[in-house]
Tab-separated table of N, CA and C in Angstrom:
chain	number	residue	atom	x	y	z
A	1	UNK	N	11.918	31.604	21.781
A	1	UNK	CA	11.546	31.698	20.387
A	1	UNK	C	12.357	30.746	19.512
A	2	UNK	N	13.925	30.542	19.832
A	2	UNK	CA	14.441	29.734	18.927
A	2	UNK	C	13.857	28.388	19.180
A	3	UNK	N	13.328	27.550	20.272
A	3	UNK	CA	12.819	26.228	20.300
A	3	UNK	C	11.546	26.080	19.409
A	4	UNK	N	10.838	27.216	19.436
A	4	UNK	CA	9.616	27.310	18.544
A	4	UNK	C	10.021	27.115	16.973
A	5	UNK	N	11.311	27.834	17.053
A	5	UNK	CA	10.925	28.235	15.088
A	5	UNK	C	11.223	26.905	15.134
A	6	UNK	N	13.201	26.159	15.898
A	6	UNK	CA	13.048	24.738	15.386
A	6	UNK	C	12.138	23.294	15.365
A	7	UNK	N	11.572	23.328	15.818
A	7	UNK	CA	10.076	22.503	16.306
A	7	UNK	C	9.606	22.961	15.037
A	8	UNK	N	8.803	24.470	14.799
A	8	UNK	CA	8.567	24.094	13.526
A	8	UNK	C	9.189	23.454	12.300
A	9	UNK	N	10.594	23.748	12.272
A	9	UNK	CA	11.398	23.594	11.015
A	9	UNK	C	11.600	22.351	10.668
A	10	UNK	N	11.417	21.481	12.186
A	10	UNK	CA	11.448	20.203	12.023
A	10	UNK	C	10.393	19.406	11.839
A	11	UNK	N	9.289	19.618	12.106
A	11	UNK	CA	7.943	19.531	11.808
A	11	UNK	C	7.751	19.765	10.379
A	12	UNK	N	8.227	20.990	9.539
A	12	UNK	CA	7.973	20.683	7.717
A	12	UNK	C	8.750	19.936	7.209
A	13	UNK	N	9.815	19.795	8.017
A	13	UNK	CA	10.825	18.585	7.177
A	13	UNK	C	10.354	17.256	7.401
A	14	UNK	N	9.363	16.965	8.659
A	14	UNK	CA	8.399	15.536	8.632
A	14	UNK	C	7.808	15.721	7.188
A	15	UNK	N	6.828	16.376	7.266
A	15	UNK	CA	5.826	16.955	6.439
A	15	UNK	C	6.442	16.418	5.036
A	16	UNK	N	7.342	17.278	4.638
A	16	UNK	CA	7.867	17.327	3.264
A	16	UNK	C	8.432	16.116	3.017
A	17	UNK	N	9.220	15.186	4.145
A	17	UNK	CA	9.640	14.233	3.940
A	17	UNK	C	8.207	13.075	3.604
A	18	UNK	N	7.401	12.873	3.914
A	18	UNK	CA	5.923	12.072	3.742
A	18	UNK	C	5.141	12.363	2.759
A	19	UNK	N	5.302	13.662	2.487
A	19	UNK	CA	4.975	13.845	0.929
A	19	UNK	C	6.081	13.226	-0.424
A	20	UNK	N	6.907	13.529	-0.076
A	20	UNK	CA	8.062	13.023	-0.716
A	20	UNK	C	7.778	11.491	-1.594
A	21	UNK	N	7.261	10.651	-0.779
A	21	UNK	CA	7.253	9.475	-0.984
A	21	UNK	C	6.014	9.634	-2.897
A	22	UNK	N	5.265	10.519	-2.893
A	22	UNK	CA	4.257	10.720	-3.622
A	22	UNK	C	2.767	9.706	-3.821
A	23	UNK	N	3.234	8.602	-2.496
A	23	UNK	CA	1.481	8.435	-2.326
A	23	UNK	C	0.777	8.823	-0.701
A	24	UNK	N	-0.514	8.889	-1.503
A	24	UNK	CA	-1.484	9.112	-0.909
A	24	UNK	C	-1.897	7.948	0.845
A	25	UNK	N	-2.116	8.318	1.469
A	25	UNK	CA	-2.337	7.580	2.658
A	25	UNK	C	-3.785	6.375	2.392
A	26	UNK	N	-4.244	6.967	1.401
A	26	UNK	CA	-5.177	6.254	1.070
A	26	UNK	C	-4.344	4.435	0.153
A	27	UNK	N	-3.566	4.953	-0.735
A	27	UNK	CA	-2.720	4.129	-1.382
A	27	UNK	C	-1.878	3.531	-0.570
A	28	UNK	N	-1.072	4.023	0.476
A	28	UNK	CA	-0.211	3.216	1.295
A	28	UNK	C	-1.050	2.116	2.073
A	29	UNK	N	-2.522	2.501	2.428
A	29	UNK	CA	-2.818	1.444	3.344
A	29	UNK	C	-3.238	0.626	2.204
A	30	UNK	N	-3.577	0.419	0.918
A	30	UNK	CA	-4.068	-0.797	-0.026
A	30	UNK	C	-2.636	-1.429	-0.815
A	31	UNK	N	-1.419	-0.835	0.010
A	31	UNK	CA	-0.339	-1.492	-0.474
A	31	UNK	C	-0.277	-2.393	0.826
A	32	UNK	N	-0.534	-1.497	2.119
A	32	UNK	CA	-0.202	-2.750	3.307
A	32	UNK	C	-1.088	-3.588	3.357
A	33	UNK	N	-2.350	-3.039	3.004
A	33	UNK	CA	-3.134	-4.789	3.222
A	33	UNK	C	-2.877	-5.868	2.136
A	34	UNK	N	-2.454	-5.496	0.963
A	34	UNK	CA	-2.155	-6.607	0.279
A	34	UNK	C	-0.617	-7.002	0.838
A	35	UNK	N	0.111	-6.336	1.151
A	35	UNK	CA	1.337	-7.261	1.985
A	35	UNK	C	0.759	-8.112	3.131
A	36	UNK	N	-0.206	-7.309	4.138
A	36	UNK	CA	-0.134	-7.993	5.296
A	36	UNK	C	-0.778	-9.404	4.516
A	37	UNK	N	-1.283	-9.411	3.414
A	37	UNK	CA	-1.770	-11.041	3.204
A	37	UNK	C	-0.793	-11.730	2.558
A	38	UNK	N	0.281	-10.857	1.946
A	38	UNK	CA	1.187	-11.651	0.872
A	38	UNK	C	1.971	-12.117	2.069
A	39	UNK	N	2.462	-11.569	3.139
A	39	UNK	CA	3.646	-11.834	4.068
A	39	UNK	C	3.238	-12.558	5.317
A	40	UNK	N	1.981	-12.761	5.341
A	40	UNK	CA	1.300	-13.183	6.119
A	40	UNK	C	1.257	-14.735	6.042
A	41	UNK	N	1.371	-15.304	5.157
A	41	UNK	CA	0.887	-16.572	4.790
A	41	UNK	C	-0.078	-16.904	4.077
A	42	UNK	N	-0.412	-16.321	3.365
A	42	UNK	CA	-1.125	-15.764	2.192
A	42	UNK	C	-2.560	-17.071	2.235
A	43	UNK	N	-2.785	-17.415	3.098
A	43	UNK	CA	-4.335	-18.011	3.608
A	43	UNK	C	-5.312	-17.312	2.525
A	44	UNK	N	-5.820	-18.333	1.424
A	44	UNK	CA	-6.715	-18.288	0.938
A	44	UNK	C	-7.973	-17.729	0.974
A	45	UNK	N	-8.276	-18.522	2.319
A	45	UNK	CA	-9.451	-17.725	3.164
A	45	UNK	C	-9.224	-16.214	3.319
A	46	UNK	N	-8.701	-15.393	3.078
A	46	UNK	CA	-8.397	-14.116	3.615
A	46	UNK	C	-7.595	-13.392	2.480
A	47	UNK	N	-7.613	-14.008	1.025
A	47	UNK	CA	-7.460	-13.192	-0.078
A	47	UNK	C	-8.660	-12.194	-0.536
A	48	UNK	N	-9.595	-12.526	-0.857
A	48	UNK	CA	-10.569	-11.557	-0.689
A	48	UNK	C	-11.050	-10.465	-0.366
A	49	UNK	N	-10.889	-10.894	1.499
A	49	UNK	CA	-11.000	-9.699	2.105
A	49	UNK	C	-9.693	-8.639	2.326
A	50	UNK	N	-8.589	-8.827	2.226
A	50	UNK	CA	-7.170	-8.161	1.633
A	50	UNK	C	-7.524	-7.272	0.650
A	51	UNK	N	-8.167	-8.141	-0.148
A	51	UNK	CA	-8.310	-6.968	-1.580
A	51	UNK	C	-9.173	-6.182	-1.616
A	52	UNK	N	-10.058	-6.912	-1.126
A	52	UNK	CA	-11.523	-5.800	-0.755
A	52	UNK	C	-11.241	-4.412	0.148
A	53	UNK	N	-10.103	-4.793	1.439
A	53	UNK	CA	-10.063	-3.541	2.031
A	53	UNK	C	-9.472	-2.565	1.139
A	54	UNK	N	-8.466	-3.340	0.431
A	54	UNK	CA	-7.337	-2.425	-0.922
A	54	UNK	C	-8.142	-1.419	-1.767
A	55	UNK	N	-9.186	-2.614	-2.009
A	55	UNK	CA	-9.776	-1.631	-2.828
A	55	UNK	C	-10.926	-0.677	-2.458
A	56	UNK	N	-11.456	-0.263	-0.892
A	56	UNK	CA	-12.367	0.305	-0.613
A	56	UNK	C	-10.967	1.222	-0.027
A	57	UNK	N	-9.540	0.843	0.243
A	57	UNK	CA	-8.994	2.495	0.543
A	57	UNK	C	-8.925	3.223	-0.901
A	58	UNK	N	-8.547	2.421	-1.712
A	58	UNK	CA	-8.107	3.160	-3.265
A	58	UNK	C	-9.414	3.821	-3.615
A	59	UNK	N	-10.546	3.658	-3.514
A	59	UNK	CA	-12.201	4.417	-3.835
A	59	UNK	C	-11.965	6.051	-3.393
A	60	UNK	N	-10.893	5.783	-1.823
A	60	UNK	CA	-10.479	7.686	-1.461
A	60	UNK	C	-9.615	8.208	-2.128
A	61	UNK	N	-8.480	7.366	-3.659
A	61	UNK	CA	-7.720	8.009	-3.796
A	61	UNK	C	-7.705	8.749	-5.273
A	62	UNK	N	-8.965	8.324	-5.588
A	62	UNK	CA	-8.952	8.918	-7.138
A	62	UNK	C	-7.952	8.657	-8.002
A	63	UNK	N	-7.918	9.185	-8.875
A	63	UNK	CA	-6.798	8.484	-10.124
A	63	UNK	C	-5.551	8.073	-9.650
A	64	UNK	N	-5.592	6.532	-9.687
A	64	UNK	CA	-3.828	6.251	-8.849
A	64	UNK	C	-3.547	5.073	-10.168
A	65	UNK	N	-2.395	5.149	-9.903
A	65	UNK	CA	-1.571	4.344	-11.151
A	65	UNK	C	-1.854	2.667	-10.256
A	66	UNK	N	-2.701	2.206	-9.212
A	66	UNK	CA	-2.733	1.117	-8.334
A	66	UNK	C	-3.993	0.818	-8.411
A	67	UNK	N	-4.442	1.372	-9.158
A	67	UNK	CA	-6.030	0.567	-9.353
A	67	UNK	C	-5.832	-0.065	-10.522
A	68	UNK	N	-5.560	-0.161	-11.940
A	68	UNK	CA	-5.372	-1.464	-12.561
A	68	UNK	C	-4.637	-2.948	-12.342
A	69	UNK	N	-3.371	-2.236	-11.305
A	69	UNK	CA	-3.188	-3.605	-10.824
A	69	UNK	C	-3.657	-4.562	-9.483
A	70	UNK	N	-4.559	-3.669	-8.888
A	70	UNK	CA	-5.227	-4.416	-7.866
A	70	UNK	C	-6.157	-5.223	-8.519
A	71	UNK	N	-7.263	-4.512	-9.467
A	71	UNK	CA	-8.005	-5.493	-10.743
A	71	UNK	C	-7.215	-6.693	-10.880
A	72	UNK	N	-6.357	-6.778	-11.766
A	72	UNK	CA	-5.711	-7.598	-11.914
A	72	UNK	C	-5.178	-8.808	-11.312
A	73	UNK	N	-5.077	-8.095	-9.340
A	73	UNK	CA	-4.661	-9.315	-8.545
A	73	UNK	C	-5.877	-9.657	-8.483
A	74	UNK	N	-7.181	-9.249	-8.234
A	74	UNK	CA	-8.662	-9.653	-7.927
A	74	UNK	C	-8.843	-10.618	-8.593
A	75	UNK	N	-8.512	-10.879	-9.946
A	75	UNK	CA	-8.910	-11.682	-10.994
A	75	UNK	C	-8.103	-12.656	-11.535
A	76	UNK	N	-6.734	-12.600	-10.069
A	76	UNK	CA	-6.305	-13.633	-10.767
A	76	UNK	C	-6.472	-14.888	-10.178
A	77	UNK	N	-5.910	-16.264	-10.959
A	77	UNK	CA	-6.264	-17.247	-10.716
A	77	UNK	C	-5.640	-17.724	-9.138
A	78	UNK	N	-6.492	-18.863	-8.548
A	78	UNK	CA	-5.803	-19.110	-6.931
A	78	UNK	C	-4.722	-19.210	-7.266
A	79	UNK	N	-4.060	-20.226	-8.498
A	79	UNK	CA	-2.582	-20.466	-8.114
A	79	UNK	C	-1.491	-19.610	-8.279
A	80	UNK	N	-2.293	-18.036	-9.079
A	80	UNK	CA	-1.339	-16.879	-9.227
A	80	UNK	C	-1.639	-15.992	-8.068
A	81	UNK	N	-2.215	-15.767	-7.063
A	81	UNK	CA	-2.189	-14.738	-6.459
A	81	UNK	C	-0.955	-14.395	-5.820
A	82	UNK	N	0.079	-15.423	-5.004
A	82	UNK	CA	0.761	-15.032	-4.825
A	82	UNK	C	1.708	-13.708	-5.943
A	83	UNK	N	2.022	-14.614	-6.882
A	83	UNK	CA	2.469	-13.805	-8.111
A	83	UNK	C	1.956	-12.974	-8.014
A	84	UNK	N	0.419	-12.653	-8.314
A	84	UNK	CA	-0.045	-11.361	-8.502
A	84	UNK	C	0.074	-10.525	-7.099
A	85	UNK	N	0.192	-10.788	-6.479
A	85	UNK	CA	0.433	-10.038	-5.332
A	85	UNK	C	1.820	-9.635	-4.855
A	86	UNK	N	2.303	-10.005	-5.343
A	86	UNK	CA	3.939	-9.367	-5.561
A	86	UNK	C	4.388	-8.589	-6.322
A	87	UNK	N	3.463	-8.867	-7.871
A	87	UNK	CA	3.351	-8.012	-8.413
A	87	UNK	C	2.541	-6.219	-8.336
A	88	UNK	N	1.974	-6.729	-7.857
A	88	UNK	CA	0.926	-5.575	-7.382
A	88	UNK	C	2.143	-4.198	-6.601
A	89	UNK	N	2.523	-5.387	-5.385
A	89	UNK	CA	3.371	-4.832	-3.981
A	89	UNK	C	4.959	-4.365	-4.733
A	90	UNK	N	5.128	-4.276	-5.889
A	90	UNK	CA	6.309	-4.265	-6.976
A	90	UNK	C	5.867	-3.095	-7.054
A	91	UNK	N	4.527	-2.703	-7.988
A	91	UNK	CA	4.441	-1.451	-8.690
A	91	UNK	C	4.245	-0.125	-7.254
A	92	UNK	N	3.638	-0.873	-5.830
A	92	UNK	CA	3.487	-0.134	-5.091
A	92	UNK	C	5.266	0.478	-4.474
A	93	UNK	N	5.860	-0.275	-5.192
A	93	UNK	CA	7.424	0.311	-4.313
A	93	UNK	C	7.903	1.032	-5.596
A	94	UNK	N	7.447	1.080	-6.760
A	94	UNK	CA	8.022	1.726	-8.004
A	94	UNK	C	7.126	3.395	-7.712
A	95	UNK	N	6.332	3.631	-6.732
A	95	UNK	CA	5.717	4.495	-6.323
A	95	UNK	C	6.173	5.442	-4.764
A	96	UNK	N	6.744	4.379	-3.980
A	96	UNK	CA	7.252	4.978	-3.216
A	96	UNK	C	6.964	4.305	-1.864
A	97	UNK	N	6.124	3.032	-2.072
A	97	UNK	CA	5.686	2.292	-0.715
A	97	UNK	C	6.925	1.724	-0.278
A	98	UNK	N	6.914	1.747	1.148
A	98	UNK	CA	7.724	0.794	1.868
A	98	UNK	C	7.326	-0.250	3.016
A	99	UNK	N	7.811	-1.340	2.226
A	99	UNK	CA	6.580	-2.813	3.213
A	99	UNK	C	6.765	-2.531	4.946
A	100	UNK	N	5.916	-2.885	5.476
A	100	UNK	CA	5.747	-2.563	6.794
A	100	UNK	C	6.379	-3.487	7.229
A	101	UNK	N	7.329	-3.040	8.308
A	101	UNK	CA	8.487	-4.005	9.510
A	101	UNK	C	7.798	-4.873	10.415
A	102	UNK	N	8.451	-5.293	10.388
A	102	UNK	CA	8.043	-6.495	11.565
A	102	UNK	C	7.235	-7.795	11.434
C-alpha cells in the first residue's frame, strides 16, 4: 500500500507541476512551432506554414493572451519576422513556455 499511495503522490505533483506553468497544451505547441521556425533557420519558405500550425493549435485554446500576437507575427513584414517572432516567443515565456532543447 505504501508504493501505491507514493506513485500516486508523485503522480499529482507531475500533474500540479504542468499545470503550474498556466498554459494550455494547445498554446505550448503554437509557442513550439513558432520556435521550431525561429531556431530553425527561419527559411522563408516555411514561415507560413509555422504560423498556420500556431494558429490552428490556438483555434483549441479559446481566449489566450497569444492570439493577438501571433496576428501580429502573420502580418508582419519579411524583413520583421524574425523580430516578430521573438517577439511573439517573449510573450510566450512571460506565460510560462519553455523553448524546446535540443
Amino acid at each position: 500500500m505504501r508504493n501505491s499511495s507514493a506513485v500516486a503522490v508523485a503522480a499529482t505533483v507531475l500533474v500540479l507541476a504542468a499545470c503550474a506553468t498556466g498554459m494550455s497544451g494547445a498554446e505550448t505547441e503554437a509557442c513550439d512551432r513558432v520556435s521550431v521556425w525561429a531556431y530553425g533557420g527561419q527559411d522563408a519558405d516555411r514561415f507560413d506554414q509555422a504560423v498556420a500550425a500556431a494558429q490552428e493549435a490556438l483555434s483549441d485554446a479559446g481566449d489566450t493572451p497569444l492570439a493577438e500576437p501571433l496576428a501580429q507575427l502573420l502580418g508582419s513584414p519579411e524583413a520583421e519576422r524574425g523580430a516578430g517572432a521573438e517577439a511573439f516567443l517573449a510573450v510566450c515565456e512571460d506565460h510560462g513556455w519553455e523553448p524546446l532543447e535540443g
